[in-house]
Amino acid sequence: MRIALSGFTGKDSTILSQVVKTFEEFHIQTVIMNSSNQELAKDVDMVVVPGGDRGILNYFHKTSVQSAPVLGLYESNSTGFLAQIDVKGISMIKDSLKSGNYEIREEERLAVMVDGKETEPVLNDVAIFSNKSAILMEHFLRINNKDIWHDNSDGVILATPIGSTAYAMSSGGPIVLQNSHVFVVVSVNSLDNTRRPLIVSDDSIVEIVDITSSHHCEVILDGTSRVKITDKLQCRKHEFPARLVTLNNNYSAAQIIEKKVKYAEDLLKMPPSAKLILKTLEYEGAMTQKDLINKTMLPERTIRLSLSHLLNRGYVKKKISLRDARQKIYELKI
């Protein structure tokens, strides 16, 4: 068996050494994959990536070709919806890997073009918003070259089935089960209350066109990468779906939905400031307290109290900055 290790950075050196050592002990060949040898993705039996769900999303953003199935690793103090195994538990799955005793599930991805230029493919969702919060965005929704609506809203989200339980769900979209072969379009806080979420076939071409706003707008890819947009977003099903390793039948749509619904219920009970911080961390990644103040424009005391609430509820974790030991970095733990 040959496994490619992708996405390991300098700060992951300890984890990388542990993973390589464990695989070598069980005569599993490993090879490091980076931006210069991405073709390895289709020439190995499996790709292993660290960083939990975010690591998996980053991997599929950079991989536009067919890839071997991906196994995501997470660390002991975090969990994920996509990542399958704790770093410390790799030795326990050696027999399953060598014997092929695991399942591979396929998740649709979206191919994305912004103003006629291809961007990174996404696994969860594509969103368009003004770069300044609470600013309306006027646009037309077009599906298969037919105008569906003209709308004024905070933004628009286009989600895959696996992404339907993420940002789209918190904005009022439906939960879509795996292998449904559809995409979801959600207008966020539209001025027209008839603009309900749409479910469209995954062979559709979905476009957001004639975009105007008093501030410039951005396309947000899986909550991470941001691309400025002036006129047109086009999305369609990507040629190559994401192939993910499932171990010990520990993935089921019901379990994912149960986990997500509990999260959504808790979210409704949170103070507005805590919700804002949670969503900011979800779509911006790890941030310091100062970063959160600048991004959310909330008072320092409010940020401090909200972080304390989220830490106590187990939604956020705190760690020491590697660059400055005096600084604390906050990131999602869910």
CSV table of C-alpha atoms in Angstrom, one decimal:
chain,number,residue,atom,x,y,z
A,1,MET,CA,0.0,0.0,0.0
A,2,ARG,CA,1.2,3.5,-0.9
A,3,ILE,CA,0.0,6.6,1.0
A,4,ALA,CA,0.6,10.2,0.1
A,5,LEU,CA,0.9,12.7,3.0
A,6,SER,CA,-0.4,16.1,2.0
A,7,GLY,CA,-0.8,19.4,3.8
A,8,PHE,CA,1.8,18.9,6.6
A,9,THR,CA,3.5,22.2,7.3
A,10,GLY,CA,6.5,23.1,9.6
A,11,LYS,CA,4.2,23.3,12.6
A,12,ASP,CA,3.0,19.8,11.9
A,13,SER,CA,6.5,18.3,12.0
A,14,THR,CA,5.8,16.3,15.2
A,15,ILE,CA,2.6,14.9,13.8
A,16,LEU,CA,4.2,14.1,10.5
A,17,SER,CA,7.0,12.2,12.2
A,18,GLN,CA,4.5,10.2,14.2
A,19,VAL,CA,2.4,9.4,11.2
A,20,VAL,CA,5.4,8.3,9.1
A,21,LYS,CA,6.9,6.2,11.9
A,22,THR,CA,3.5,4.4,12.5
A,23,PHE,CA,3.0,3.6,8.8
A,24,GLU,CA,6.6,2.4,8.4
A,25,GLU,CA,6.2,0.0,11.3
A,26,PHE,CA,3.4,-1.7,9.5
A,27,HIS,CA,5.2,-1.7,6.1
A,28,ILE,CA,3.0,0.9,4.6
A,29,GLN,CA,4.9,3.1,2.1
A,30,THR,CA,4.6,6.9,2.5
A,31,VAL,CA,5.5,9.8,0.2
A,32,ILE,CA,5.2,13.5,0.8
A,33,MET,CA,2.9,15.3,-1.6
A,34,ASN,CA,3.1,19.1,-2.1
A,35,SER,CA,2.3,21.7,-4.8
A,36,SER,CA,5.1,20.5,-7.0
A,37,ASN,CA,4.0,16.9,-7.3
A,38,GLN,CA,0.2,17.0,-7.1
A,39,GLU,CA,0.0,14.3,-9.8
A,40,LEU,CA,0.7,11.8,-7.0
A,41,ALA,CA,-3.0,12.3,-6.0
A,42,LYS,CA,-4.1,9.8,-8.7
A,43,ASP,CA,-1.1,7.4,-8.4
A,44,VAL,CA,-1.4,6.4,-4.7
A,45,ASP,CA,-3.9,4.2,-2.8
A,46,MET,CA,-4.8,6.9,-0.3
A,47,VAL,CA,-4.1,10.5,0.7
A,48,VAL,CA,-3.8,11.5,4.4
A,49,VAL,CA,-4.2,15.1,5.4
A,50,PRO,CA,-4.0,16.7,8.9
A,51,GLY,CA,-6.0,19.6,10.2
A,52,GLY,CA,-9.4,18.1,10.6
A,53,ASP,CA,-12.2,19.3,8.3
A,54,ARG,CA,-10.3,22.5,7.4
A,55,GLY,CA,-7.4,20.4,6.2
A,56,ILE,CA,-9.7,18.3,4.0
A,57,LEU,CA,-11.3,21.5,2.5
A,58,ASN,CA,-7.9,23.0,1.8
A,59,TYR,CA,-6.8,19.8,0.1
A,60,PHE,CA,-9.8,19.7,-2.3
A,61,HIS,CA,-9.4,23.4,-3.1
A,62,LYS,CA,-5.9,22.7,-4.4
A,63,THR,CA,-6.8,19.5,-6.2
A,64,SER,CA,-8.7,19.8,-9.5
A,65,VAL,CA,-7.8,16.4,-10.8
A,66,GLN,CA,-9.1,12.9,-9.9
A,67,SER,CA,-7.7,12.0,-6.4
A,68,ALA,CA,-7.2,8.9,-4.4
A,69,PRO,CA,-9.6,8.7,-1.4
A,70,VAL,CA,-8.7,11.1,1.4
A,71,LEU,CA,-8.4,10.2,5.1
A,72,GLY,CA,-8.5,13.3,7.4
A,73,LEU,CA,-6.7,13.4,10.7
A,74,TYR,CA,-7.8,15.6,13.6
A,75,GLU,CA,-6.1,16.3,16.9
A,76,SER,CA,-7.3,15.0,20.3
A,77,ASN,CA,-8.7,18.4,21.3
A,78,SER,CA,-10.9,18.8,18.3
A,79,THR,CA,-13.5,17.0,16.2
A,80,GLY,CA,-14.8,17.1,12.7
A,81,PHE,CA,-17.6,16.2,10.4
A,82,LEU,CA,-15.3,15.0,7.6
A,83,ALA,CA,-12.1,14.0,9.4
A,84,GLN,CA,-12.2,10.4,10.5
A,85,ILE,CA,-9.4,9.6,13.0
A,86,ASP,CA,-7.5,11.1,15.8
A,87,VAL,CA,-3.7,11.4,15.1
A,88,LYS,CA,-3.0,9.2,18.1
A,89,GLY,CA,-5.3,6.5,16.8
A,90,ILE,CA,-3.6,5.7,13.5
A,91,SER,CA,-2.0,2.5,14.8
A,92,MET,CA,-5.5,1.2,15.6
A,93,ILE,CA,-6.6,1.3,11.9
A,94,LYS,CA,-3.5,-0.2,10.3
A,95,ASP,CA,-5.2,-3.5,9.6
A,96,SER,CA,-8.2,-1.8,8.1
A,97,LEU,CA,-6.0,0.2,5.8
A,98,LYS,CA,-3.8,-2.7,4.6
A,99,SER,CA,-6.8,-5.0,4.1
A,100,GLY,CA,-9.0,-2.4,2.4
A,101,ASN,CA,-11.6,-2.7,5.2
A,102,TYR,CA,-13.0,0.7,4.8
A,103,GLU,CA,-15.6,2.5,2.7
A,104,ILE,CA,-15.1,5.3,0.2
A,105,ARG,CA,-17.9,7.8,-0.2
A,106,GLU,CA,-18.1,10.4,-2.9
A,107,GLU,CA,-19.3,14.0,-2.3
A,108,GLU,CA,-20.1,16.4,-5.1
A,109,ARG,CA,-17.9,19.5,-5.6
A,110,LEU,CA,-18.7,22.8,-7.3
A,111,ALA,CA,-16.6,24.2,-10.1
A,112,VAL,CA,-16.6,28.0,-9.7
A,113,MET,CA,-16.0,30.8,-12.2
A,114,VAL,CA,-15.8,34.4,-11.1
A,115,ASP,CA,-16.2,37.1,-13.8
A,116,GLY,CA,-15.2,34.5,-16.4
A,117,LYS,CA,-12.1,33.2,-14.5
A,118,GLU,CA,-11.9,29.8,-12.9
A,119,THR,CA,-11.2,29.7,-9.2
A,120,GLU,CA,-10.7,26.9,-6.7
A,121,PRO,CA,-13.3,24.1,-6.6
A,122,VAL,CA,-15.3,23.9,-3.4
A,123,LEU,CA,-16.8,21.1,-1.3
A,124,ASN,CA,-19.3,22.8,1.0
A,125,ASP,CA,-20.5,26.1,-0.4
A,126,VAL,CA,-20.0,29.3,-2.4
A,127,ALA,CA,-21.3,32.5,-1.0
A,128,ILE,CA,-21.5,36.1,-2.3
A,129,PHE,CA,-21.7,39.0,0.1
A,130,SER,CA,-20.8,42.7,0.2
A,131,ASN,CA,-17.4,43.1,1.8
A,132,LYS,CA,-19.1,45.4,4.4
A,133,SER,CA,-21.8,43.7,6.7
A,134,ALA,CA,-25.4,44.8,6.6
A,135,ILE,CA,-25.1,46.2,3.0
A,136,LEU,CA,-27.7,44.9,0.5
A,137,MET,CA,-26.6,43.2,-2.7
A,138,GLU,CA,-28.8,43.4,-5.8
A,139,HIS,CA,-28.6,40.5,-8.3
A,140,PHE,CA,-30.3,38.2,-10.7
A,141,LEU,CA,-30.4,34.4,-10.2
A,142,ARG,CA,-30.2,32.5,-13.4
A,143,ILE,CA,-30.4,28.7,-13.8
A,144,ASN,CA,-29.6,27.0,-17.1
A,145,ASN,CA,-29.7,30.5,-18.8
A,146,LYS,CA,-33.2,31.2,-17.5
A,147,ASP,CA,-33.8,34.1,-15.1
A,148,ILE,CA,-35.4,32.8,-11.8
A,149,TRP,CA,-35.5,36.0,-9.7
A,150,HIS,CA,-34.3,39.5,-9.3
A,151,ASP,CA,-33.4,40.1,-5.6
A,152,ASN,CA,-32.1,42.4,-3.0
A,153,SER,CA,-30.6,40.6,-0.1
A,154,ASP,CA,-27.6,40.4,2.2
A,155,GLY,CA,-26.1,37.7,-0.1
A,156,VAL,CA,-26.6,34.3,-1.7
A,157,ILE,CA,-25.3,30.9,-0.8
A,158,LEU,CA,-25.0,27.9,-3.2
A,159,ALA,CA,-24.4,24.6,-1.3
A,160,THR,CA,-23.6,21.0,-2.1
A,161,PRO,CA,-25.5,18.2,-0.2
A,162,ILE,CA,-22.7,17.9,2.3
A,163,GLY,CA,-22.5,21.7,2.6
A,164,SER,CA,-26.3,22.0,3.1
A,165,THR,CA,-25.7,21.3,6.9
A,166,ALA,CA,-23.2,24.2,7.2
A,167,TYR,CA,-23.7,27.9,6.4
A,168,ALA,CA,-26.8,27.2,4.2
A,169,MET,CA,-28.6,25.5,7.0
A,170,SER,CA,-28.0,28.3,9.5
A,171,SER,CA,-29.4,30.7,6.9
A,172,GLY,CA,-32.7,28.8,6.6
A,173,GLY,CA,-31.8,26.2,3.9
A,174,PRO,CA,-32.9,22.6,3.9
A,175,ILE,CA,-30.9,19.6,5.0
A,176,VAL,CA,-30.0,17.5,2.0
A,177,LEU,CA,-29.0,13.8,2.4
A,178,GLN,CA,-25.9,12.4,0.7
A,179,ASN,CA,-26.2,11.2,-2.9
A,180,SER,CA,-29.2,13.4,-3.6
A,181,HIS,CA,-27.6,14.8,-6.7
A,182,VAL,CA,-28.8,18.3,-6.1
A,183,PHE,CA,-27.6,21.8,-5.1
A,184,VAL,CA,-29.2,24.3,-2.8
A,185,VAL,CA,-29.6,28.0,-3.4
A,186,VAL,CA,-30.3,30.2,-0.4
A,187,SER,CA,-31.0,34.0,-0.5
A,188,VAL,CA,-29.8,35.4,2.8
A,189,ASN,CA,-32.2,38.0,4.4
A,190,SER,CA,-34.0,38.9,1.2
A,191,LEU,CA,-36.2,42.0,1.2
A,192,ASP,CA,-38.8,39.7,-0.6
A,193,ASN,CA,-40.1,37.0,1.7
A,194,THR,CA,-41.1,34.9,-1.3
A,195,ARG,CA,-37.4,34.2,-2.0
A,196,ARG,CA,-37.4,30.7,-0.4
A,197,PRO,CA,-34.4,28.3,-0.7
A,198,LEU,CA,-34.3,26.5,-4.0
A,199,ILE,CA,-33.2,22.9,-4.7
A,200,VAL,CA,-31.8,22.4,-8.2
A,201,SER,CA,-30.5,19.4,-10.1
A,202,ASP,CA,-26.7,19.0,-9.9
A,203,ASP,CA,-26.5,19.0,-13.7
A,204,SER,CA,-27.7,22.6,-13.7
A,205,ILE,CA,-25.6,25.7,-14.4
A,206,VAL,CA,-26.3,28.2,-11.6
A,207,GLU,CA,-25.4,31.9,-12.2
A,208,ILE,CA,-25.6,35.0,-10.1
A,209,VAL,CA,-25.4,38.0,-12.5
A,210,ASP,CA,-25.7,41.8,-12.7
A,211,ILE,CA,-24.4,42.1,-9.1
A,212,THR,CA,-24.5,45.6,-7.7
A,213,SER,CA,-24.0,47.0,-4.2
A,214,SER,CA,-22.8,50.2,-2.6
A,215,HIS,CA,-19.6,48.4,-1.6
A,216,HIS,CA,-17.7,45.8,-3.6
A,217,CYS,CA,-18.8,42.2,-3.3
A,218,GLU,CA,-16.8,39.1,-2.6
A,219,VAL,CA,-17.2,35.4,-3.4
A,220,ILE,CA,-16.3,33.3,-0.4
A,221,LEU,CA,-15.2,29.7,-1.1
A,222,ASP,CA,-15.9,27.2,1.7
A,223,GLY,CA,-15.6,30.1,4.2
A,224,THR,CA,-11.9,30.6,3.5
A,225,SER,CA,-10.7,32.1,0.2
A,226,ARG,CA,-12.2,35.4,-0.9
A,227,VAL,CA,-12.3,36.6,-4.5
A,228,LYS,CA,-13.5,40.1,-5.5
A,229,ILE,CA,-16.4,39.9,-8.0
A,230,THR,CA,-17.8,42.7,-10.2
A,231,ASP,CA,-20.5,41.1,-12.3
A,232,LYS,CA,-21.0,37.3,-12.6
A,233,LEU,CA,-20.6,34.1,-10.6
A,234,GLN,CA,-21.1,30.8,-12.5
A,235,CYS,CA,-21.2,27.3,-10.7
A,236,ARG,CA,-21.6,23.8,-12.0
A,237,LYS,CA,-20.9,20.3,-10.8
A,238,HIS,CA,-17.1,19.6,-10.8
A,239,GLU,CA,-15.9,16.8,-13.0
A,240,PHE,CA,-14.3,15.0,-10.1
A,241,PRO,CA,-16.1,14.5,-6.8
A,242,ALA,CA,-14.3,14.4,-3.5
A,243,ARG,CA,-13.6,10.8,-2.4
A,244,LEU,CA,-13.5,10.4,1.4
A,245,VAL,CA,-12.4,7.4,3.5
A,246,THR,CA,-15.0,6.2,6.0
A,247,LEU,CA,-13.7,3.9,8.8
A,248,ASN,CA,-15.7,1.5,10.9
A,249,ASN,CA,-19.0,2.8,9.6
A,250,ASN,CA,-18.6,5.8,11.8
A,251,TYR,CA,-20.2,8.1,9.3
A,252,SER,CA,-23.9,8.3,8.7
A,253,ALA,CA,-26.1,11.1,7.4
A,254,ALA,CA,-28.3,10.7,10.6
A,255,GLN,CA,-25.3,11.2,12.9
A,256,ILE,CA,-24.2,14.3,10.9
A,257,ILE,CA,-27.7,15.7,11.0
A,258,GLU,CA,-28.1,15.1,14.7
A,259,LYS,CA,-24.8,16.8,15.4
A,260,LYS,CA,-25.6,19.8,13.2
A,261,VAL,CA,-29.2,20.1,14.5
A,262,LYS,CA,-27.9,20.3,18.1
A,263,TYR,CA,-25.4,22.9,17.1
A,264,ALA,CA,-28.2,24.9,15.4
A,265,GLU,CA,-30.4,24.7,18.5
A,266,ASP,CA,-27.6,25.8,20.7
A,267,LEU,CA,-26.8,28.6,18.3
A,268,LEU,CA,-30.4,30.0,18.6
A,269,LYS,CA,-29.9,30.3,22.4
A,270,MET,CA,-26.6,32.2,22.2
A,271,PRO,CA,-26.2,35.9,22.7
A,272,PRO,CA,-26.0,37.7,19.3
A,273,SER,CA,-22.4,38.7,20.0
A,274,ALA,CA,-21.4,35.0,20.6
A,275,LYS,CA,-23.1,34.0,17.3
A,276,LEU,CA,-21.2,36.7,15.4
A,277,ILE,CA,-17.9,35.5,16.9
A,278,LEU,CA,-18.7,31.9,16.1
A,279,LYS,CA,-19.5,32.6,12.5
A,280,THR,CA,-16.5,34.9,12.2
A,281,LEU,CA,-14.2,32.1,13.4
A,282,GLU,CA,-16.0,29.6,11.1
A,283,TYR,CA,-15.4,31.7,8.0
A,284,GLU,CA,-12.2,33.5,8.8
A,285,GLY,CA,-10.3,30.8,10.6
A,286,ALA,CA,-8.2,31.1,13.8
A,287,MET,CA,-8.0,34.7,15.2
A,288,THR,CA,-6.6,36.6,18.1
A,289,GLN,CA,-8.8,38.7,20.4
A,290,LYS,CA,-7.5,41.8,18.6
A,291,ASP,CA,-8.4,40.4,15.2
A,292,LEU,CA,-11.9,39.6,16.4
A,293,ILE,CA,-12.4,43.2,17.7
A,294,ASN,CA,-11.2,44.6,14.3
A,295,LYS,CA,-13.3,42.2,12.3
A,296,THR,CA,-16.6,42.3,14.3
A,297,MET,CA,-16.2,45.9,15.5
A,298,LEU,CA,-17.6,44.7,18.9
A,299,PRO,CA,-16.3,46.3,22.2
A,300,GLU,CA,-13.4,44.5,23.8
A,301,ARG,CA,-15.4,43.6,26.9
A,302,THR,CA,-18.2,42.1,24.7
A,303,ILE,CA,-15.6,40.0,22.8
A,304,ARG,CA,-14.1,38.8,26.1
A,305,LEU,CA,-17.4,37.8,27.6
A,306,SER,CA,-18.6,36.1,24.4
A,307,LEU,CA,-15.3,34.1,24.1
A,308,SER,CA,-15.7,33.0,27.7
A,309,HIS,CA,-19.2,31.8,26.9
A,310,LEU,CA,-18.0,29.9,23.8
A,311,LEU,CA,-15.0,28.4,25.6
A,312,ASN,CA,-17.2,27.2,28.4
A,313,ARG,CA,-19.7,25.6,26.0
A,314,GLY,CA,-16.9,23.8,24.2
A,315,TYR,CA,-17.4,25.5,20.8
A,316,VAL,CA,-14.1,27.4,20.8
A,317,LYS,CA,-10.6,26.4,21.9
A,318,LYS,CA,-7.8,28.7,23.0
A,319,LYS,CA,-4.1,28.1,22.2
A,320,ILE,CA,-0.8,30.0,22.5
A,321,SER,CA,0.4,31.8,19.3
A,322,LEU,CA,3.6,30.2,17.9
A,323,ARG,CA,4.8,33.7,16.8
A,324,ASP,CA,4.1,35.5,20.1
A,325,ALA,CA,3.7,33.5,23.3
A,326,ARG,CA,1.9,36.5,24.9
A,327,GLN,CA,-1.0,36.2,22.4
A,328,LYS,CA,-3.8,33.7,22.6
A,329,ILE,CA,-5.4,32.4,19.4
A,330,TYR,CA,-9.1,31.3,19.3
A,331,GLU,CA,-10.5,28.8,16.8
A,332,LEU,CA,-13.5,26.5,16.4
A,333,LYS,CA,-13.5,23.3,18.3
A,334,ILE,CA,-16.7,21.8,16.8
